[in-house]
PDB file of C-alpha atoms and ligand atoms in Angstrom:
ATOM      1  CA  MET A   8      36.372 -40.701  23.026  1.00 81.00           C
ATOM      2  CA  ASN A   9      32.783 -41.379  24.069  1.00 88.00           C
ATOM      3  CA  ALA A  10      29.781 -39.394  22.862  1.00 86.00           C
ATOM      4  CA  THR A  11      29.413 -37.243  25.987  1.00 88.00           C
ATOM      5  CA  ASP A  12      33.079 -36.176  25.981  1.00 91.00           C
ATOM      6  CA  ARG A  13      32.895 -35.459  22.264  1.00 92.00           C
ATOM      7  CA  LEU A  14      29.810 -33.328  22.752  1.00 91.00           C
ATOM      8  CA  ALA A  15      31.420 -31.461  25.683  1.00 93.00           C
ATOM      9  CA  GLU A  16      34.408 -30.682  23.481  1.00 94.00           C
ATOM     10  CA  LEU A  17      32.127 -29.283  20.798  1.00 94.00           C
ATOM     11  CA  PHE A  18      30.269 -27.084  23.282  1.00 94.00           C
ATOM     12  CA  MET A  19      33.617 -25.700  24.450  1.00 94.00           C
ATOM     13  CA  ARG A  20      34.104 -24.145  21.028  1.00 93.00           C
ATOM     14  CA  PHE A  21      31.233 -21.747  21.692  1.00 92.00           C
ATOM     15  CA  PRO A  22      32.319 -18.256  22.777  1.00 88.00           C
ATOM     16  CA  GLY A  23      32.534 -17.946  26.551  1.00 90.00           C
ATOM     17  CA  ILE A  24      31.918 -21.662  27.286  1.00 93.00           C
ATOM     18  CA  GLY A  25      34.473 -23.383  29.518  1.00 93.00           C
ATOM     19  CA  PRO A  26      34.779 -27.110  30.352  1.00 92.00           C
ATOM     20  CA  LYS A  27      32.397 -26.961  33.319  1.00 93.00           C
ATOM     21  CA  GLN A  28      29.657 -25.151  31.414  1.00 94.00           C
ATOM     22  CA  ALA A  29      30.126 -27.569  28.514  1.00 94.00           C
ATOM     23  CA  LYS A  30      29.638 -30.544  30.838  1.00 93.00           C
ATOM     24  CA  ARG A  31      26.572 -28.899  32.322  1.00 93.00           C
ATOM     25  CA  PHE A  32      25.047 -28.711  28.837  1.00 93.00           C
ATOM     26  CA  VAL A  33      25.825 -32.385  28.239  1.00 92.00           C
ATOM     27  CA  TYR A  34      24.245 -33.469  31.533  1.00 91.00           C
ATOM     28  CA  TYR A  35      21.256 -31.307  30.752  1.00 92.00           C
ATOM     29  CA  LEU A  36      20.830 -33.082  27.427  1.00 91.00           C
ATOM     30  CA  LEU A  37      21.207 -36.487  29.078  1.00 89.00           C
ATOM     31  CA  ARG A  38      18.427 -35.591  31.499  1.00 89.00           C
ATOM     32  CA  GLU A  39      16.119 -33.972  28.963  1.00 86.00           C
ATOM     33  CA  HIS A  40      13.293 -35.735  27.167  1.00 82.00           C
ATOM     34  CA  SER A  41      13.950 -36.887  23.663  1.00 86.00           C
ATOM     35  CA  HIS A  42      11.552 -34.281  22.232  1.00 89.00           C
ATOM     36  CA  PHE A  43      13.976 -31.470  23.091  1.00 90.00           C
ATOM     37  CA  LYS A  44      16.880 -33.396  21.593  1.00 89.00           C
ATOM     38  CA  GLU A  45      14.940 -33.999  18.418  1.00 90.00           C
ATOM     39  CA  GLN A  46      14.145 -30.289  18.135  1.00 91.00           C
ATOM     40  CA  LEU A  47      17.810 -29.453  18.656  1.00 90.00           C
ATOM     41  CA  ILE A  48      18.975 -31.941  16.067  1.00 89.00           C
ATOM     42  CA  LYS A  49      16.388 -30.669  13.587  1.00 88.00           C
ATOM     43  CA  ALA A  50      17.403 -27.037  14.117  1.00 85.00           C
ATOM     44  CA  LEU A  51      21.074 -27.935  13.626  1.00 86.00           C
ATOM     45  CA  GLU A  52      20.259 -29.930  10.503  1.00 83.00           C
ATOM     46  CA  GLU A  53      18.467 -26.894   9.067  1.00 78.00           C
ATOM     47  CA  LEU A  54      21.368 -24.596   9.876  1.00 76.00           C
ATOM     48  CA  LYS A  55      23.752 -26.978   8.159  1.00 76.00           C
ATOM     49  CA  PHE A  56      22.110 -26.263   4.845  1.00 71.00           C
ATOM     50  CA  THR A  57      20.824 -22.797   5.319  1.00 74.00           C
ATOM     51  CA  GLY A  58      23.284 -20.687   7.308  1.00 80.00           C
ATOM     52  CA  LYS A  59      24.073 -17.689   5.084  1.00 87.00           C
ATOM     53  CA  GLN A  60      25.690 -14.304   5.462  1.00 92.00           C
ATOM     54  CA  CYS A  61      23.755 -11.245   4.299  1.00 95.00           C
ATOM     55  CA  GLU A  62      25.595  -9.388   1.533  1.00 95.00           C
ATOM     56  CA  MET A  63      24.303  -6.031   2.795  1.00 95.00           C
ATOM     57  CA  CYS A  64      24.649  -6.026   6.587  1.00 97.00           C
ATOM     58  CA  PHE A  65      26.893  -9.131   6.963  1.00 96.00           C
ATOM     59  CA  ARG A  66      24.761 -10.753   9.618  1.00 94.00           C
ATOM     60  CA  TYR A  67      24.342 -14.530   9.519  1.00 90.00           C
ATOM     61  CA  PHE A  68      20.819 -15.727   8.903  1.00 87.00           C
ATOM     62  CA  GLY A  69      18.921 -18.945   8.342  1.00 80.00           C
ATOM     63  CA  ASP A  70      17.225 -19.548   5.019  1.00 78.00           C
ATOM     64  CA  LYS A  71      14.501 -22.197   5.259  1.00 74.00           C
ATOM     65  CA  ASN A  72      14.568 -23.087   1.596  1.00 76.00           C
ATOM     66  CA  PRO A  73      17.775 -25.008   0.778  1.00 69.00           C
ATOM     67  CA  ASN A  74      17.402 -24.226  -2.938  1.00 77.00           C
ATOM     68  CA  SER A  75      16.885 -20.493  -2.617  1.00 81.00           C
ATOM     69  CA  THR A  76      19.449 -18.063  -3.961  1.00 84.00           C
ATOM     70  CA  LYS A  77      18.576 -15.469  -1.332  1.00 86.00           C
ATOM     71  CA  THR A  78      21.570 -13.277  -0.521  1.00 91.00           C
ATOM     72  CA  MET A  79      19.960 -10.746   1.811  1.00 93.00           C
ATOM     73  CA  CYS A  80      18.515 -11.124   5.295  1.00 93.00           C
ATOM     74  CA  SER A  81      14.871 -10.290   6.013  1.00 92.00           C
ATOM     75  CA  ILE A  82      15.745  -6.842   7.430  1.00 95.00           C
ATOM     76  CA  CYS A  83      17.805  -5.660   4.454  1.00 95.00           C
ATOM     77  CA  GLU A  84      15.220  -7.112   2.096  1.00 94.00           C
ATOM     78  CA  ASP A  85      12.297  -5.344   3.788  1.00 95.00           C
ATOM     79  CA  GLU A  86      11.244  -2.459   1.553  1.00 94.00           C
ATOM     80  CA  THR A  87       9.297  -0.726   4.291  1.00 96.00           C
ATOM     81  CA  ARG A  88      12.531   0.023   6.210  1.00 96.00           C
ATOM     82  CA  ASP A  89      14.019   3.491   6.094  1.00 96.00           C
ATOM     83  CA  ARG A  90      16.949   3.221   3.668  1.00 94.00           C
ATOM     84  CA  SER A  91      18.241   6.689   4.475  1.00 95.00           C
ATOM     85  CA  ILE A  92      19.627   5.663   7.890  1.00 96.00           C
ATOM     86  CA  LEU A  93      22.497   3.235   8.353  1.00 97.00           C
ATOM     87  CA  MET A  94      23.506   2.068  11.815  1.00 97.00           C
ATOM     88  CA  VAL A  95      27.065   0.788  12.237  1.00 97.00           C
ATOM     89  CA  LEU A  96      27.461  -1.933  14.890  1.00 95.00           C
ATOM     90  CA  GLU A  97      30.045  -4.322  16.225  1.00 95.00           C
ATOM     91  CA  LYS A  98      28.084  -7.571  16.210  1.00 94.00           C
ATOM     92  CA  GLU A  99      24.881  -9.488  15.420  1.00 92.00           C
ATOM     93  CA  LEU A 100      23.791  -9.612  19.066  1.00 91.00           C
ATOM     94  CA  ASP A 101      23.649  -5.799  19.216  1.00 92.00           C
ATOM     95  CA  MET A 102      21.506  -5.782  16.107  1.00 94.00           C
ATOM     96  CA  ASP A 103      19.170  -8.431  17.552  1.00 92.00           C
ATOM     97  CA  ALA A 104      18.806  -6.399  20.765  1.00 91.00           C
ATOM     98  CA  ILE A 105      17.939  -3.212  18.865  1.00 93.00           C
ATOM     99  CA  GLU A 106      15.482  -5.068  16.634  1.00 94.00           C
ATOM    100  CA  LYS A 107      13.790  -6.443  19.736  1.00 93.00           C
ATOM    101  CA  THR A 108      13.118  -2.907  21.016  1.00 92.00           C
ATOM    102  CA  GLY A 109      11.053  -2.325  17.862  1.00 92.00           C
ATOM    103  CA  SER A 110      11.997   1.346  17.846  1.00 90.00           C
ATOM    104  CA  TYR A 111      14.458   1.485  14.951  1.00 94.00           C
ATOM    105  CA  THR A 112      13.348   1.232  11.333  1.00 95.00           C
ATOM    106  CA  GLY A 113      16.562   1.985   9.455  1.00 97.00           C
ATOM    107  CA  LEU A 114      19.188  -0.438   8.155  1.00 97.00           C
ATOM    108  CA  TYR A 115      22.375  -1.869   9.699  1.00 97.00           C
ATOM    109  CA  PHE A 116      25.969  -2.728   8.991  1.00 98.00           C
ATOM    110  CA  ILE A 117      27.948  -5.138  11.186  1.00 97.00           C
ATOM    111  CA  LEU A 118      31.685  -4.490  11.457  1.00 97.00           C
ATOM    112  CA  GLY A 119      32.286  -7.961  12.913  1.00 96.00           C
ATOM    113  CA  ASN A 120      34.780  -6.773  15.518  1.00 95.00           C
ATOM    114  CA  LEU A 121      36.300  -3.784  17.321  1.00 95.00           C
ATOM    115  CA  VAL A 122      39.723  -2.275  16.705  1.00 96.00           C
ATOM    116  CA  PRO A 123      42.093  -2.444  19.709  1.00 95.00           C
ATOM    117  CA  PRO A 124      44.016   0.813  20.356  1.00 94.00           C
ATOM    118  CA  LEU A 125      47.380   1.085  18.533  1.00 92.00           C
ATOM    119  CA  THR A 126      46.492  -1.552  15.947  1.00 91.00           C
ATOM    120  CA  GLU A 127      48.672  -1.272  12.867  1.00 92.00           C
ATOM    121  CA  LYS A 128      46.288  -2.726  10.315  1.00 94.00           C
ATOM    122  CA  PRO A 129      42.715  -2.091  11.482  1.00 94.00           C
ATOM    123  CA  SER A 130      41.454  -2.922   7.988  1.00 94.00           C
ATOM    124  CA  GLU A 131      42.271  -6.571   8.686  1.00 94.00           C
ATOM    125  CA  ILE A 132      40.157  -6.596  11.839  1.00 95.00           C
ATOM    126  CA  ILE A 133      36.851  -5.010  10.827  1.00 97.00           C
ATOM    127  CA  ARG A 134      34.819  -4.923   7.583  1.00 97.00           C
ATOM    128  CA  ILE A 135      35.921  -1.457   6.592  1.00 97.00           C
ATOM    129  CA  ARG A 136      36.242  -2.207   2.867  1.00 96.00           C
ATOM    130  CA  GLU A 137      32.747  -3.661   2.772  1.00 96.00           C
ATOM    131  CA  LEU A 138      31.357  -0.674   4.700  1.00 97.00           C
ATOM    132  CA  THR A 139      33.027   1.784   2.343  1.00 96.00           C
ATOM    133  CA  LEU A 140      31.532  -0.010  -0.664  1.00 95.00           C
ATOM    134  CA  ARG A 141      28.112  -0.096   0.949  1.00 95.00           C
ATOM    135  CA  ILE A 142      28.168   3.638   1.733  1.00 95.00           C
ATOM    136  CA  HIS A 143      29.529   4.452  -1.688  1.00 92.00           C
ATOM    137  CA  SER A 144      26.751   2.601  -3.514  1.00 90.00           C
ATOM    138  CA  THR A 145      24.024   3.997  -1.243  1.00 91.00           C
ATOM    139  CA  LEU A 146      25.306   7.530  -1.818  1.00 90.00           C
ATOM    140  CA  GLU A 147      25.269   6.931  -5.560  1.00 87.00           C
ATOM    141  CA  LYS A 148      21.591   6.023  -5.343  1.00 87.00           C
ATOM    142  CA  ASP A 149      21.116   9.194  -3.327  1.00 83.00           C
ATOM    143  CA  GLU A 150      19.534   7.193  -0.529  1.00 87.00           C
ATOM    144  CA  LEU A 151      21.806   7.841   2.438  1.00 93.00           C
ATOM    145  CA  LYS A 152      21.087  10.709   4.850  1.00 95.00           C
ATOM    146  CA  GLU A 153      22.583   9.574   8.136  1.00 96.00           C
ATOM    147  CA  ILE A 154      25.153   7.131   9.482  1.00 97.00           C
ATOM    148  CA  ILE A 155      24.742   6.329  13.177  1.00 96.00           C
ATOM    149  CA  PHE A 156      27.563   4.798  15.196  1.00 95.00           C
ATOM    150  CA  ALA A 157      26.266   2.409  17.838  1.00 94.00           C
ATOM    151  CA  LEU A 158      29.578   1.286  19.307  1.00 92.00           C
ATOM    152  CA  PRO A 159      30.515   0.636  22.942  1.00 88.00           C
ATOM    153  CA  VAL A 160      31.951   3.456  25.043  1.00 85.00           C
ATOM    154  CA  THR A 161      35.290   1.750  25.659  1.00 88.00           C
ATOM    155  CA  ASP A 162      38.832   2.258  24.340  1.00 92.00           C
ATOM    156  CA  TYR A 163      38.101  -0.344  21.679  1.00 93.00           C
ATOM    157  CA  GLY A 164      34.798   1.292  20.735  1.00 92.00           C
ATOM    158  CA  ASP A 165      36.377   4.755  20.506  1.00 93.00           C
ATOM    159  CA  THR A 166      39.367   3.540  18.471  1.00 95.00           C
ATOM    160  CA  THR A 167      36.991   1.788  16.084  1.00 96.00           C
ATOM    161  CA  LYS A 168      34.814   4.846  15.701  1.00 95.00           C
ATOM    162  CA  GLU A 169      37.765   7.167  15.040  1.00 96.00           C
ATOM    163  CA  TYR A 170      39.174   4.821  12.422  1.00 97.00           C
ATOM    164  CA  VAL A 171      35.835   4.263  10.661  1.00 97.00           C
ATOM    165  CA  GLU A 172      35.007   7.962  10.748  1.00 96.00           C
ATOM    166  CA  LYS A 173      38.389   8.947   9.332  1.00 95.00           C
ATOM    167  CA  THR A 174      38.069   6.380   6.564  1.00 96.00           C
ATOM    168  CA  ILE A 175      34.517   7.125   5.484  1.00 95.00           C
ATOM    169  CA  LYS A 176      35.092  10.871   5.490  1.00 93.00           C
ATOM    170  CA  GLN A 177      37.260  10.302   2.434  1.00 92.00           C
ATOM    171  CA  ILE A 178      34.353   8.896   0.422  1.00 89.00           C
ATOM    172  CA  VAL A 179      33.209  11.199  -2.351  1.00 85.00           C
ATOM    173  CA  GLY A 180      29.856  12.770  -1.546  1.00 88.00           C
ATOM    174  CA  ILE A 181      29.851  11.719   2.121  1.00 90.00           C
ATOM    175  CA  GLU A 182      29.111  15.329   3.164  1.00 90.00           C
ATOM    176  CA  LYS A 183      25.541  14.692   1.997  1.00 90.00           C
ATOM    177  CA  ALA A 184      25.119  12.301   4.951  1.00 93.00           C
ATOM    178  CA  LYS A 185      25.208  13.257   8.618  1.00 95.00           C
ATOM    179  CA  LEU A 186      27.409  11.249  11.011  1.00 95.00           C
ATOM    180  CA  SER A 187      25.997  10.743  14.486  1.00 95.00           C
ATOM    181  CA  ASN A 188      26.378   8.660  17.657  1.00 91.00           C
ATOM    182  CA  LEU A 189      23.859   7.049  19.961  1.00 89.00           C
ATOM    183  CA  ALA A 190      23.675   9.196  23.109  1.00 80.00           C
ATOM    184  CA  ARG A 191      26.488   8.185  25.398  1.00 69.00           C
ATOM    185  CA  GLY A 192      24.401   7.538  28.484  1.00 62.00           C
ATOM    186  CA  LEU A 193      23.401   4.288  26.860  1.00 56.00           C
ATOM    187  CA  SER A 194      26.476   2.165  26.863  1.00 49.00           C
ATOM    188  CA  SER A 195      28.442   3.433  29.848  1.00 50.00           C
ATOM    189  CA  GLY A 196      28.742   0.165  31.722  1.00 47.00           C
ATOM    190  CA  LEU A 197      25.831  -1.311  29.834  1.00 55.00           C
ATOM    191  CA  GLU A 198      26.350  -3.350  26.718  1.00 74.00           C
ATOM    192  CA  LEU A 199      24.228  -2.671  23.699  1.00 81.00           C
ATOM    193  CA  GLU A 200      23.305  -6.339  23.418  1.00 81.00           C
ATOM    194  CA  TYR A 201      21.289  -6.051  26.651  1.00 82.00           C
ATOM    195  CA  VAL A 202      19.594  -2.750  25.829  1.00 84.00           C
ATOM    196  CA  ASP A 203      15.884  -2.377  26.625  1.00 85.00           C
ATOM    197  CA  ARG A 204      13.275  -0.470  24.666  1.00 87.00           C
ATOM    198  CA  ASN A 205      13.231   2.744  26.719  1.00 86.00           C
ATOM    199  CA  THR A 206      16.997   3.064  27.037  1.00 85.00           C
ATOM    200  CA  PHE A 207      17.434   2.553  23.320  1.00 87.00           C
ATOM    201  CA  ALA A 208      14.639   4.917  22.367  1.00 87.00           C
ATOM    202  CA  SER A 209      16.160   7.646  24.532  1.00 86.00           C
ATOM    203  CA  ALA A 210      19.724   7.042  23.240  1.00 87.00           C
ATOM    204  CA  PHE A 211      18.374   7.165  19.700  1.00 89.00           C
ATOM    205  CA  GLU A 212      16.350  10.312  20.252  1.00 89.00           C
ATOM    206  CA  HIS A 213      19.313  12.087  21.860  1.00 88.00           C
ATOM    207  CA  ARG A 214      21.862  10.954  19.306  1.00 90.00           C
ATOM    208  CA  ASN A 215      24.428  13.599  18.545  1.00 87.00           C
TER     209      ASN A 215
HETATM  210 ZN1  LIG B 322      21.091  -7.934   6.102  1.00 83.06          ZN
END
C-alpha cells in the first residue's frame, strides 16, 4: 500500500470520516506547504507522549512535559473554580463548547457515552462507577452543593439521566446536594457541542 492510501485509511478511523472525506484530507495535505505538515507531525509527536486522561473528569488532555506525573487536567486542577457544582456531560466536545462560552465556573464529569433505551447493563456503557466514587468523595469533603445534568433532550439523553439519577440517589448524604437540569430550550434540536454563549447562559440561569 502506498503512503497516500495508508494515510487515507488512517483518517477513516476518525469518527464520522468516510472514504471520500479521508481522500480529501490526503489531497489537501499533498497540496499544502510543508510548514503545515511539519506542524501537524509535531503536534502528533507531542500527543504520542503526552495524551492523558484526567482522573477527575475523565477528559483527555495533552501534557507538554513528558516526565510530569500530572493526573488532572487544567480545569480540575484550577483552584479558583467553584468546587460545589458538578456538571455531568456526555462527551469532551460538550465540555469544550461550554468552556468556550466562559460562563460556567464549576467542575465537570464526562460519562463517555449515552445509554440507549432498554439497555440491560447501562453500567458497562457509561462511567457510572467513577461518577459515584467522585460524588461520594466530594460529599465526604462537604464540597458538593449541586449536580447539573447537561445531557441531550433525546431518548438516549433521557434514559441516561434517569439511570444516573436513580443510581446517585442511593449515595449516602446525596440529599445535601441539589440535582438540576440545564433548561430544556437549549438542546431541543441543538446539540450542546455547538452551544453559544447566550444560549448557554440562559439555559444555565433557568436550570431546574
Ligand atoms: Zn479534569
